[in-house]
CSV table of C-alpha atoms in Angstrom, one decimal:
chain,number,residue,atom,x,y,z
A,137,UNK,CA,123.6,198.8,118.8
A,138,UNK,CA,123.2,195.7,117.2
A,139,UNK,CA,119.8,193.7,116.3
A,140,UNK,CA,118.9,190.5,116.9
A,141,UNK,CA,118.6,189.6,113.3
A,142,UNK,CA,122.1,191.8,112.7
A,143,UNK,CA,124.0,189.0,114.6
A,144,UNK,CA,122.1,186.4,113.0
A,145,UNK,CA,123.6,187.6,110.2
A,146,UNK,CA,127.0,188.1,111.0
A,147,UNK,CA,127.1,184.6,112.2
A,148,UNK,CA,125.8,183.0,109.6
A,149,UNK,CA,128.1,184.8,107.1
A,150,UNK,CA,131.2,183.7,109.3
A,151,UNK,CA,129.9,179.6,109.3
A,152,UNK,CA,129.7,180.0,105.4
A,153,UNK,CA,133.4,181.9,105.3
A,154,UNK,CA,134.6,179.3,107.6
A,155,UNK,CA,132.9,176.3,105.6
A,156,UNK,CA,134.1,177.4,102.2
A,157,UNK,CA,137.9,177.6,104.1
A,158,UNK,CA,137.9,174.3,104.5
A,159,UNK,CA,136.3,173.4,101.5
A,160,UNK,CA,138.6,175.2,99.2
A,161,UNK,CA,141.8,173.6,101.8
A,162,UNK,CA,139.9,170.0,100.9
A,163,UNK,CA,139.8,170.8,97.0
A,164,UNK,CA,143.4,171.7,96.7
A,165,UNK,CA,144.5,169.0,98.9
A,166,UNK,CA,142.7,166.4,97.0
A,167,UNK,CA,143.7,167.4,93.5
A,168,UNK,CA,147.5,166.4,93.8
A,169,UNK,CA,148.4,163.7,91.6
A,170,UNK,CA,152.0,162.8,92.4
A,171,UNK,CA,152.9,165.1,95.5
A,172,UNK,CA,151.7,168.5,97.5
A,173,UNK,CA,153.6,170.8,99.5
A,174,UNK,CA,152.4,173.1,102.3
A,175,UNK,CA,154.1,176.3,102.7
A,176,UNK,CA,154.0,178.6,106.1
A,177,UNK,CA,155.0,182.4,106.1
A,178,UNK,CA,156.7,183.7,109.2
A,179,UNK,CA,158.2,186.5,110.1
A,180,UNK,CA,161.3,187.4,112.1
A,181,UNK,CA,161.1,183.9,112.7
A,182,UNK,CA,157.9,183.6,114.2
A,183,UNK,CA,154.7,182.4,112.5
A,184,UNK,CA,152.5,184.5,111.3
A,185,UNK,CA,148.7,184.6,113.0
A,186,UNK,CA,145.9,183.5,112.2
A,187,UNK,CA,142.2,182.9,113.6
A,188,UNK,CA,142.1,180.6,116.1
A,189,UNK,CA,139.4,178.6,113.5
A,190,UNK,CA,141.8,179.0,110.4
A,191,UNK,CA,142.8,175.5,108.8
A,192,UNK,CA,146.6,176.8,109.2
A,193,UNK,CA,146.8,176.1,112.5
A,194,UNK,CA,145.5,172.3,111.9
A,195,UNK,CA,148.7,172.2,109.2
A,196,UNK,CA,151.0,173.7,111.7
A,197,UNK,CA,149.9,171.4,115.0
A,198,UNK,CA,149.9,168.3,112.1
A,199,UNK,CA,153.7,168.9,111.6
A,200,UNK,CA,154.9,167.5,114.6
A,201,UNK,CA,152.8,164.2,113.9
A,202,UNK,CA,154.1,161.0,112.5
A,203,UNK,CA,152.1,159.5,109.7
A,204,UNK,CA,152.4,155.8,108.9
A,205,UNK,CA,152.4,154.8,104.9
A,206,UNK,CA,150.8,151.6,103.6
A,207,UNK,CA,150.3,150.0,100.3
A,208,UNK,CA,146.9,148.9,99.1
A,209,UNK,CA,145.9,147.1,96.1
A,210,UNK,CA,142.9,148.0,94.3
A,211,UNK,CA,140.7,145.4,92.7
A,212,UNK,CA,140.4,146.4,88.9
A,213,UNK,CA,136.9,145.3,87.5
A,214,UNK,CA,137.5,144.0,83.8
A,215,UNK,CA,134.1,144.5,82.7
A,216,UNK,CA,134.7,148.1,83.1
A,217,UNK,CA,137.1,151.0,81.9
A,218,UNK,CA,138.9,151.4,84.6
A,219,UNK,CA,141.4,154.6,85.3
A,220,UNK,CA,145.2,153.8,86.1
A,221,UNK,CA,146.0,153.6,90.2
A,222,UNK,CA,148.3,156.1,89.8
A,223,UNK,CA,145.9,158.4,88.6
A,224,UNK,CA,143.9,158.1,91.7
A,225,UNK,CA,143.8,160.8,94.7
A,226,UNK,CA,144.5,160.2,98.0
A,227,UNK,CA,140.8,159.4,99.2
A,228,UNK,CA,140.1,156.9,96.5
A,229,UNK,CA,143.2,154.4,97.4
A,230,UNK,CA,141.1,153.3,100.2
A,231,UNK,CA,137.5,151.6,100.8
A,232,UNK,CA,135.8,154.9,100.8
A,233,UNK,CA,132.6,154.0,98.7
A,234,UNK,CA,131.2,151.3,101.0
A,235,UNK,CA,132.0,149.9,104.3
A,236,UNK,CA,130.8,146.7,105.8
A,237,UNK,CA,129.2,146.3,109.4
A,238,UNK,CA,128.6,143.0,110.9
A,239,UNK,CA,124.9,142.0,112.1
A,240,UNK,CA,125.6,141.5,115.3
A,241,UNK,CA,126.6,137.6,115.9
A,242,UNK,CA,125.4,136.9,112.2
A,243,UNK,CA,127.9,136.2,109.5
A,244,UNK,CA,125.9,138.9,107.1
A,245,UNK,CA,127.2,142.1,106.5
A,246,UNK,CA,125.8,145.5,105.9
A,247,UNK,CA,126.9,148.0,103.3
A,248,UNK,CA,126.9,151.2,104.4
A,249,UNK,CA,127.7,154.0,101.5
A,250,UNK,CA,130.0,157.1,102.7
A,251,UNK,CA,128.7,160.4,100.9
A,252,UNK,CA,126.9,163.1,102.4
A,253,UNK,CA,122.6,162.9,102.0
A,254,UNK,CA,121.9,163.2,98.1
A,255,UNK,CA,118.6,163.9,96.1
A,256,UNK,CA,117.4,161.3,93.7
A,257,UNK,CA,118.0,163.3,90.9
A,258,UNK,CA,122.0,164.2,91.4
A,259,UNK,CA,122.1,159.8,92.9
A,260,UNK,CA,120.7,159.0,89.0
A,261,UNK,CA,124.1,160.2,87.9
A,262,UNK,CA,125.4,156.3,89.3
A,263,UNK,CA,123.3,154.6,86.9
A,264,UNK,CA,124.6,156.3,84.0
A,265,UNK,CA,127.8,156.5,85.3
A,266,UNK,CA,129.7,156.0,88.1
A,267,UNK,CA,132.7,158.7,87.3
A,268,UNK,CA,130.2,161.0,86.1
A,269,UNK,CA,129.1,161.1,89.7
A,270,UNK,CA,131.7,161.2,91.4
A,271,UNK,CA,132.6,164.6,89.1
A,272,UNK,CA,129.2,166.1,90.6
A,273,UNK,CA,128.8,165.1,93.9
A,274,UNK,CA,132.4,164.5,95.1
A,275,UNK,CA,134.2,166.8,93.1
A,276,UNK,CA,131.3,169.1,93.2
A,277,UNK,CA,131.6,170.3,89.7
A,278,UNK,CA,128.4,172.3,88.5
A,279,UNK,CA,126.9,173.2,85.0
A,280,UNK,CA,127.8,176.5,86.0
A,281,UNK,CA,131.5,175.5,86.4
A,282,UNK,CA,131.1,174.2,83.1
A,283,UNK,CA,129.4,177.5,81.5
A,284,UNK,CA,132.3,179.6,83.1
A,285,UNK,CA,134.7,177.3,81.0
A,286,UNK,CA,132.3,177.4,78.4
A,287,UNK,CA,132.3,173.9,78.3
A,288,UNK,CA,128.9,173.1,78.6
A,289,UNK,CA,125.8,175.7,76.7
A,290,UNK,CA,122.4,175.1,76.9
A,291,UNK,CA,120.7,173.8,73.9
A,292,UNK,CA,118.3,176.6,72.2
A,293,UNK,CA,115.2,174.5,70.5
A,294,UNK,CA,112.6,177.3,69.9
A,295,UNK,CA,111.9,181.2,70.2
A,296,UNK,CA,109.2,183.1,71.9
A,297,UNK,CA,107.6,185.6,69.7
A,298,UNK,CA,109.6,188.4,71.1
A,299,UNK,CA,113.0,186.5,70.0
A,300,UNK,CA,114.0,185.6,73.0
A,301,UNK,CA,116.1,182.4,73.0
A,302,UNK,CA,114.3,179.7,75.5
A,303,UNK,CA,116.5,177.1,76.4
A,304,UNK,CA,115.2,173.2,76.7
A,305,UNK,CA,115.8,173.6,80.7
A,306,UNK,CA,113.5,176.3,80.9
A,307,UNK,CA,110.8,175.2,78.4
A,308,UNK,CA,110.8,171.5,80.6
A,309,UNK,CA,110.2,173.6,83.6
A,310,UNK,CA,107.4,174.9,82.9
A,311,UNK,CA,105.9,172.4,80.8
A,312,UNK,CA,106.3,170.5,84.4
A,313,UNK,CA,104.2,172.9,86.4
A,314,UNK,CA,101.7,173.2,83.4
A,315,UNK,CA,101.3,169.7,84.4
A,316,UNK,CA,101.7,170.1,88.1
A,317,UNK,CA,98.5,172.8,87.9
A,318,UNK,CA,96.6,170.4,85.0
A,319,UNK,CA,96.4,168.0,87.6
A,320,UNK,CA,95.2,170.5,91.1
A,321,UNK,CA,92.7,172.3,88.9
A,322,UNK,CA,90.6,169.8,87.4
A,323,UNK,CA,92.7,169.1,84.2
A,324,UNK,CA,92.1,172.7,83.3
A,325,UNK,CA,95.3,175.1,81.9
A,326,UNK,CA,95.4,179.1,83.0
A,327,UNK,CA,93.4,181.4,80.1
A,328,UNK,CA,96.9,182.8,79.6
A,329,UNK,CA,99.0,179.4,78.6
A,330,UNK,CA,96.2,178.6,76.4
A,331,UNK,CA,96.4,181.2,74.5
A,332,UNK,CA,100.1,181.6,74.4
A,333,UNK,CA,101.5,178.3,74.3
A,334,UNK,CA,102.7,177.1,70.7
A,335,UNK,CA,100.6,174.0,68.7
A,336,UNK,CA,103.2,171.3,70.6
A,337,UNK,CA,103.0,172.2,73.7
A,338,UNK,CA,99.5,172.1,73.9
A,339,UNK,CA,99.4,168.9,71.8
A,340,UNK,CA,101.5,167.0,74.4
A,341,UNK,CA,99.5,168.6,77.2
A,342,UNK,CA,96.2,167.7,75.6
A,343,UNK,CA,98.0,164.4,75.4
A,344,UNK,CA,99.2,163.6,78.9
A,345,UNK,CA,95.7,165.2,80.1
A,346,UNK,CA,94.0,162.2,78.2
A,347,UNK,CA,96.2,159.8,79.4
A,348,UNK,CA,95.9,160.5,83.7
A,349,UNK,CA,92.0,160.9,83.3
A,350,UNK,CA,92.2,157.3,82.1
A,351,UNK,CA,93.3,156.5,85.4
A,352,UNK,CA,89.5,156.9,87.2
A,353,UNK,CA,89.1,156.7,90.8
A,354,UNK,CA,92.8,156.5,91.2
A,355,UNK,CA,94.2,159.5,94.1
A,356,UNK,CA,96.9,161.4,92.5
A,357,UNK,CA,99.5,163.1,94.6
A,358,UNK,CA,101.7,165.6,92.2
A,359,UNK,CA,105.1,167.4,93.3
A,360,UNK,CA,105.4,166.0,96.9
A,361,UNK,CA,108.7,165.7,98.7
A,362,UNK,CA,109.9,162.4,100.4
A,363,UNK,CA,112.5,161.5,102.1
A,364,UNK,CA,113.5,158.1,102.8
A,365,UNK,CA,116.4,155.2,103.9
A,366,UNK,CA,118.2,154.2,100.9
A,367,UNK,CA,120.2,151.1,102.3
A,368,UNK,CA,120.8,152.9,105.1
A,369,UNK,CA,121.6,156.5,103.5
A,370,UNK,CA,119.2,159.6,103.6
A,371,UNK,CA,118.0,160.6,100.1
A,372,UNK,CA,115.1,163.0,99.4
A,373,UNK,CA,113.1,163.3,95.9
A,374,UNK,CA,109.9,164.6,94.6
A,375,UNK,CA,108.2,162.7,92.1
A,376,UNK,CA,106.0,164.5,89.6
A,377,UNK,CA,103.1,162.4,90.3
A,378,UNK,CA,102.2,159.1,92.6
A,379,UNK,CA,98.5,157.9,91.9
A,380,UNK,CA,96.9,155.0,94.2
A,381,UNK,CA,93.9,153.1,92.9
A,382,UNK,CA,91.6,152.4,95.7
A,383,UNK,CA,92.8,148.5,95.2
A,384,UNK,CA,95.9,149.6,96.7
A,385,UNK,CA,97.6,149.8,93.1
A,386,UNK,CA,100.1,152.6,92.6
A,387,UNK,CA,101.4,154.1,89.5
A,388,UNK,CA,104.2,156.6,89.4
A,389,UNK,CA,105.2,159.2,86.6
A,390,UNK,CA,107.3,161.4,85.5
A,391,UNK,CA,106.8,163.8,82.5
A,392,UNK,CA,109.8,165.0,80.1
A,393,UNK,CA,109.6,167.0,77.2
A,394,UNK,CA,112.0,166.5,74.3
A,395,UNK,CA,113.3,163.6,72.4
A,396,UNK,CA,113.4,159.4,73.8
A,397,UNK,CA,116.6,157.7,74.5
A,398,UNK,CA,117.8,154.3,76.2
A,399,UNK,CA,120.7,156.7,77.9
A,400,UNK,CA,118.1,159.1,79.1
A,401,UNK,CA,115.5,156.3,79.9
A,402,UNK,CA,118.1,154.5,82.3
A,403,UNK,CA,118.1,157.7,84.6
A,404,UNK,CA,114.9,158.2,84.4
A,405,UNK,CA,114.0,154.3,85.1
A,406,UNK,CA,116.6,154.5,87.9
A,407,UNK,CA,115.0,157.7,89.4
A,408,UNK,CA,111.2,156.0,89.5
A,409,UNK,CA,112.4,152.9,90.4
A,410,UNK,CA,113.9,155.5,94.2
A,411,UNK,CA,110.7,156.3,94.7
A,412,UNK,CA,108.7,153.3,94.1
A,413,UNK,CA,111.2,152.1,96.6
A,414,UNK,CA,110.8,155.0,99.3
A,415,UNK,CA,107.2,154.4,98.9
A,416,UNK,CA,107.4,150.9,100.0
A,417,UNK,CA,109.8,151.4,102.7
A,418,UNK,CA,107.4,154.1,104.2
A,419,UNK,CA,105.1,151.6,104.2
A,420,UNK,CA,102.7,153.4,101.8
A,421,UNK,CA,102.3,150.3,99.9
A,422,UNK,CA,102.3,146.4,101.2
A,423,UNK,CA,105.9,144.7,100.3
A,424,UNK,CA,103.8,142.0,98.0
A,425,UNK,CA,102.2,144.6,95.8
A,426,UNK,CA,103.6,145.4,92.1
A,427,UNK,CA,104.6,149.0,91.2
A,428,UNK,CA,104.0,150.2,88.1
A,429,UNK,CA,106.3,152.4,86.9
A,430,UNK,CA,105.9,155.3,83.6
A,431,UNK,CA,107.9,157.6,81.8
A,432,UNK,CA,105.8,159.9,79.6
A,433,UNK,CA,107.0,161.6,76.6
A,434,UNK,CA,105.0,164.8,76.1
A,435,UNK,CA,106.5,166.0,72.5
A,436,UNK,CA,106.5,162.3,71.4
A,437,UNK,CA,103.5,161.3,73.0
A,438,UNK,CA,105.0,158.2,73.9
A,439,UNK,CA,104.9,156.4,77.3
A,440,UNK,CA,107.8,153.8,78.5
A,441,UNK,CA,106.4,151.7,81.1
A,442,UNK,CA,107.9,149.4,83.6
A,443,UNK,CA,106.7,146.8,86.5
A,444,UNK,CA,108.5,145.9,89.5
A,445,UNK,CA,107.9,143.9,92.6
A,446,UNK,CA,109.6,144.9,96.0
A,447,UNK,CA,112.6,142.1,95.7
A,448,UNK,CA,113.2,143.1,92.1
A,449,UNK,CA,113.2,146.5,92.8
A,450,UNK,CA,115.5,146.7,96.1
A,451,UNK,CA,117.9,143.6,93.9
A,452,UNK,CA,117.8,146.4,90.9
A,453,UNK,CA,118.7,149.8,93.1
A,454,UNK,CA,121.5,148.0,94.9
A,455,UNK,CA,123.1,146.9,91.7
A,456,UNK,CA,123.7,150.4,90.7
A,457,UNK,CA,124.3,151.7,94.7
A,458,UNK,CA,127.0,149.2,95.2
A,459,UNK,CA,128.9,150.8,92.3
A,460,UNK,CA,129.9,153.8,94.8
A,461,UNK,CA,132.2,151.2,95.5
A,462,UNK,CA,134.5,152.2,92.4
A,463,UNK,CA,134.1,155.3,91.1
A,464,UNK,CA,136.6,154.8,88.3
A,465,UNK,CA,133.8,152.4,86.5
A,466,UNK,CA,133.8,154.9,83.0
A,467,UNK,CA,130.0,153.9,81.3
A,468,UNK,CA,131.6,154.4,77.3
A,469,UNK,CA,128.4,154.6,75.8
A,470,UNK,CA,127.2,157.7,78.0
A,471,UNK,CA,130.5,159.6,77.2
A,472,UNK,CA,129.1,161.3,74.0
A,473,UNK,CA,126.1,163.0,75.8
A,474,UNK,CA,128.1,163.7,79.2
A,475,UNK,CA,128.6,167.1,80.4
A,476,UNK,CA,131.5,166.4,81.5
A,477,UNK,CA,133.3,164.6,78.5
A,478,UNK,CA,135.8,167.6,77.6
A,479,UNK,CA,137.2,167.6,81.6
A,480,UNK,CA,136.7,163.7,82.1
A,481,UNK,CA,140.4,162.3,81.9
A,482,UNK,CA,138.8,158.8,81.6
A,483,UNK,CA,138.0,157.2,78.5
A,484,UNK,CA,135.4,159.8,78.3
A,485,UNK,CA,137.5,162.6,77.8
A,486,UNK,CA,139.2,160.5,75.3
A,487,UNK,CA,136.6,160.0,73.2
A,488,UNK,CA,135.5,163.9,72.9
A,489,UNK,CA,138.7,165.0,72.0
């Protein structure tokens, strides 16, 4: 007898075996740079079976189709390094980034993106660099891709008292929901952190404590998820902290730990700028207000601050959306702090080696 929950179960685990089929079929079909060959195994002549859901079968019934072959010529952008045609796969010798679609009887044109729905933080990857996205989200390659090839290692910056190596990724963490709690509990930190927590932690947290009970009468909301249009794509975030003044003024933050940098600060600027723009677009905040906009840095006690109105805002995101257009677009000058510069064949990988 089989439960309810049992065949739940089972199900589930035979979408997921089914899904990564076809994933692992797209992967390997996508990777070919100058041909690919499909082989079938048969036996006495006959085919062997399969599922009726297997990927096979979709090879087998495509044999007897006849595919058409056209040449298309792809703009290169001079202002950017751009990888050689021939280098390309198959899904990027066509308009795949964005499409156009008329306005009805109007001669403007919308620009719809084609990826599946993103978070902010993994869409930040296009303003640093477009390649460097298109590694992540297309190619779906993960830092723990990287740690297998031990390509990519965490950097260690400090030690707990037992020894224990703490890496930067965990240490930001919970700096982050040190914050998080500062902010629900009255600006207060649990007994246990502030007795444990080394001199600049608490320093920075002291710091940004200071800093967001400047902000009087202001309604803070802190770790709240959204989900918005983003020209026409659905993208969710959660931005560490939104705070409205009761004039209808909004301020929103986002708290890092470790050291300040213009390559750093354009994610992080791109990332705030997402949500100042899903706030206005959920009609949080009228269209003629000004958003301000402020990255703090807790170990540096340093705050980068920026001001946008709605126009400037929407102009700014769409620069650096349109450039799904063209993933080969290489950004040189984030190659030496990309995780991916020892696998990029662009100029990036170029450069590391």
């Amino acid at each position: 007898f089989k439960t309810p929950q049992f065949i739940i179960e089972d199900l589930i685990k035979s979408k997921k075996e089914f899904s990564e089929s076809k994933r692992l079929f797209y992967v390997a079909a996508t990777r070919a740079e100058k041909k690919i060959s499909w082989i079938d195994l048969s036996q006495n002549d006959k085919g062997c079976s399969f599922s009726s859901s297997s990927w096979i079968n979709g090879i087998r019934s495509a044999e007897n189709i006849n595919f058409s072959e056209k040449e298309i010529n792809i703009p290169i952008d001079d202002t950017q390094n751009e990888i050689s045609s021939t280098d390309l796969p198959l899904f990027h010798r066509d308009n795949l980034g964005l499409v156009g679609r008329s306005s009805g009887n109007n001669v403007e044109v919308e620009k719809l993106g084609i990826i599946s729905e993103l978070s902010v933080t993994k869409l930040a990857y296009l303003a640093e660099c477009p390649h460097k996205f298109f590694l992540s989200n297309i190619c779906k390659i993960s830092n723990e891709d990287l740690e297998l090839l031990n390509l990519e290692k965490d950097n260690i910056i400090h030690e707990t008292a037992s020894k224990k190596p703490v890496s930067s990724s965990e240490r930001g963490t919970r700096i982050h929901w040190l914050v998080e709690y500062m902010i629900k509990h009255n600006f207060s930190l649990p007994l246990e952190d502030e007795k444990t927590l080394k001199k600049r932690d608490l320093e920075g947290l002291d710091w940004i404590k200071q800093e967001l009970q400047g902000l009087s009468g202001f309604e803070f909301i802190s770790e709240e998820e959204i989900k918005f249009s983003f020209f026409n794509h659905m993208i969710t975030g959660i931005p560490d902290l939104v705070a409205f003044s009761p004039k209808n003024e909004i301020e929103i933050w986002d708290f890092k730990t470790g050291g300040w940098s213009d390559d750093k600060n354009i994610n992080y600027q791109f990332q705030l700028a997402c949500y100042a723009y899903a706030y206005f677009e959920l009609g949080k905040i009228k269209k003629e207000s000004v958003v301000k906009l402020v990255i703090a840095y807790l170990d540096e006690r340093k705050k980068q601050e920026y001001f946008f109105k709605y126009n400037e805002l929407k102009d700014y995101l769409f620069s650096i959306w349109s450039k799904i257009d063209n993933y080969n677009q290489v950004n040189t000058k984030h190659c030496n702090s990309c995780i991916y510069k020892k696998i990029c064949t662009s100029a990036c990988g170029k450069i590391s080696s």
